[in-house]
């Protein structure tokens, strides 16, 4: 799985890959089926992952992160999936989308107060953008943050939905409207569990990602002090666009890894399973399926790693990351589906990892901006249409 990544790596990445793989195989995989069926994983896992150094490899060391580069994040995304649960990977990973607005817009005091406990695995963070009435059209966000008449704070009112880790989050980074301009009137706030008027209205059930929680949240005049506002009023939209690039890279990596691991499982099964007196690997139809799956995985890896390298160099890549996400999503859809086919009846059983991965892959063209929205971005920023 790593061959296309090799030109981008140094020894620190190789050592880190081994660390992540060991953590996934020893601490995650033995429990994956139970956690998926339970729809949850133990809260202590955040601290275990932090102690092992796999929770926040790319975050600044001064805040408790690993101080690594983009490819340490790529490797963590790939290797933690060997723990056989996308739900666990995205549950542990919700900090990767929730904390960047705090890092980029927040003060040193906000970094210390909100980021440090999350990177230590003591608190859980979630990002709340999507609302029951709007997802793709972020400029239509209706949750409002009105000035609080009694002081210099705000009162937040509205609802958010589909929020990863929202059920048990200690802090939620919320995009709210502080002005009427569709883009220029959006601002990020930190809302903490226990604040009056903030409640988890529903825990949602999903097609895949079972071990991660997904919430509908309600804010009924939640009073937040000005110290919980991130950056100036109106700074939310541009911070969110920056956030999306990191999130879309993570999803492209997830798609690539789901496909690569499904291929690994299918290959192992083709060696061991016999039909008509021969192992499946001797049947030309199966052999060619595996060759085509390998071709697709290699194309997704090559594209995704090239975009990750561009991000590491700090180059703009809004259109490139959109097409990497779309390509990896389609590759994951096809390869995970074919892996189920190679497993035959066992591929349809819940005890089989490729069954889980095929369900998990369905999220990729939806979450973090849909396939259609990615195509719009490619048209606008890549093709100048
Ligand atoms: C498991 C899961 C986890 C998630 N986690 C989070 C999270 O942590 N935080 C968060 O804020 N959100 C989260 N989301 C929400 C996710 O980002 C949105 O679902 C996604 O952006 C799509 O928005 P929507 O569901 O409102 O679809 P809509 O915007 O209603 O779109 C419906 C359909 O119309 C299409 N469409 C819309 N506009 C256009 C257009 N201009 N051109 C062409 N087609 C268009 C879409 O592509 C889609 O096919 C999560 C979603 C899921 C399923």
GROMACS .gro file of C-alpha atoms and ligand atoms in nm, residues 97 127-130 134-136 161-164 206 209 363 366-370 372-373 376, ligand 1:
model
   76
   97UNK     CA    1  -1.192   1.929   1.143
  127UNK     CA    2  -1.738   2.076   1.414
  128UNK     CA    3  -2.096   2.196   1.352
  129UNK     CA    4  -2.165   2.355   1.012
  130UNK     CA    5  -2.450   2.154   0.854
  134UNK     CA    6  -2.876   2.353   0.454
  135UNK     CA    7  -2.559   2.155   0.392
  136UNK     CA    8  -2.392   2.219   0.058
  161UNK     CA    9  -2.725   1.809   1.211
  162UNK     CA   10  -2.507   1.513   1.102
  163UNK     CA   11  -2.236   1.626   1.348
  164UNK     CA   12  -1.959   1.366   1.387
  206UNK     CA   13  -2.637   0.553   0.975
  209UNK     CA   14  -1.929   0.446   1.029
  363UNK     CA   15  -2.023   0.831   0.279
  366UNK     CA   16  -2.147   1.290   0.044
  367UNK     CA   17  -1.946   1.408   0.347
  368UNK     CA   18  -1.710   1.706   0.348
  369UNK     CA   19  -1.882   1.843   0.036
  370UNK     CA   20  -2.066   1.619  -0.210
  372UNK     CA   21  -2.153   1.735  -0.723
  373UNK     CA   22  -2.016   2.025  -0.521
  376UNK     CA   23  -1.858   2.260  -0.926
  386LIG     C1   24  -2.188   1.050   0.843
  386LIG     C2   25  -2.186   1.198   0.821
  386LIG     C3   26  -2.102   1.276   0.899
  386LIG     C4   27  -2.101   1.415   0.885
  386LIG     N1   28  -2.025   1.491   0.970
  386LIG     C5   29  -2.041   1.626   0.969
  386LIG     C6   30  -1.977   1.706   1.069
  386LIG     O1   31  -1.903   1.657   1.155
  386LIG     N2   32  -2.003   1.840   1.069
  386LIG     C7   33  -2.083   1.899   0.977
  386LIG     O2   34  -2.102   2.021   0.982
  386LIG     N3   35  -2.144   1.826   0.879
  386LIG     C8   36  -2.126   1.691   0.875
  386LIG     N4   37  -2.187   1.613   0.778
  386LIG     C9   38  -2.271   1.681   0.679
  386LIG    C10   39  -2.218   1.677   0.536
  386LIG     O3   40  -2.108   1.764   0.522
  386LIG    C11   41  -2.336   1.715   0.444
  386LIG     O4   42  -2.428   1.607   0.448
  386LIG    C12   43  -2.294   1.742   0.302
  386LIG     O5   44  -2.219   1.861   0.294
  386LIG    C13   45  -2.416   1.755   0.209
  386LIG     O6   46  -2.510   1.844   0.260
  386LIG     P1   47  -2.665   1.799   0.270
  386LIG     O7   48  -2.669   1.667   0.335
  386LIG     O8   49  -2.742   1.909   0.330
  386LIG     O9   50  -2.710   1.779   0.119
  386LIG     P2   51  -2.775   1.892   0.025
  386LIG    O10   52  -2.691   2.012   0.024
  386LIG    O11   53  -2.918   1.906   0.061
  386LIG    O12   54  -2.765   1.821  -0.118
  386LIG    C14   55  -2.858   1.722  -0.163
  386LIG    C15   56  -2.816   1.678  -0.303
  386LIG    O13   57  -2.820   1.791  -0.392
  386LIG    C16   58  -2.693   1.809  -0.454
  386LIG     N5   59  -2.664   1.951  -0.472
  386LIG    C17   60  -2.677   2.051  -0.379
  386LIG     N6   61  -2.636   2.168  -0.432
  386LIG    C18   62  -2.596   2.141  -0.559
  386LIG    C19   63  -2.542   2.221  -0.665
  386LIG     N7   64  -2.520   2.352  -0.651
  386LIG     N8   65  -2.512   2.159  -0.781
  386LIG    C20   66  -2.534   2.027  -0.799
  386LIG     N9   67  -2.584   1.947  -0.703
  386LIG    C21   68  -2.614   2.002  -0.584
  386LIG    C22   69  -2.593   1.745  -0.357
  386LIG    O14   70  -2.473   1.712  -0.423
  386LIG    C23   71  -2.673   1.625  -0.308
  386LIG    O15   72  -2.664   1.522  -0.403
  386LIG    C24   73  -2.185   1.476   0.786
  386LIG    C25   74  -2.265   1.396   0.705
  386LIG    C26   75  -2.268   1.260   0.723
  386LIG    C27   76  -2.359   1.178   0.636
   0.00000   0.00000   0.00000
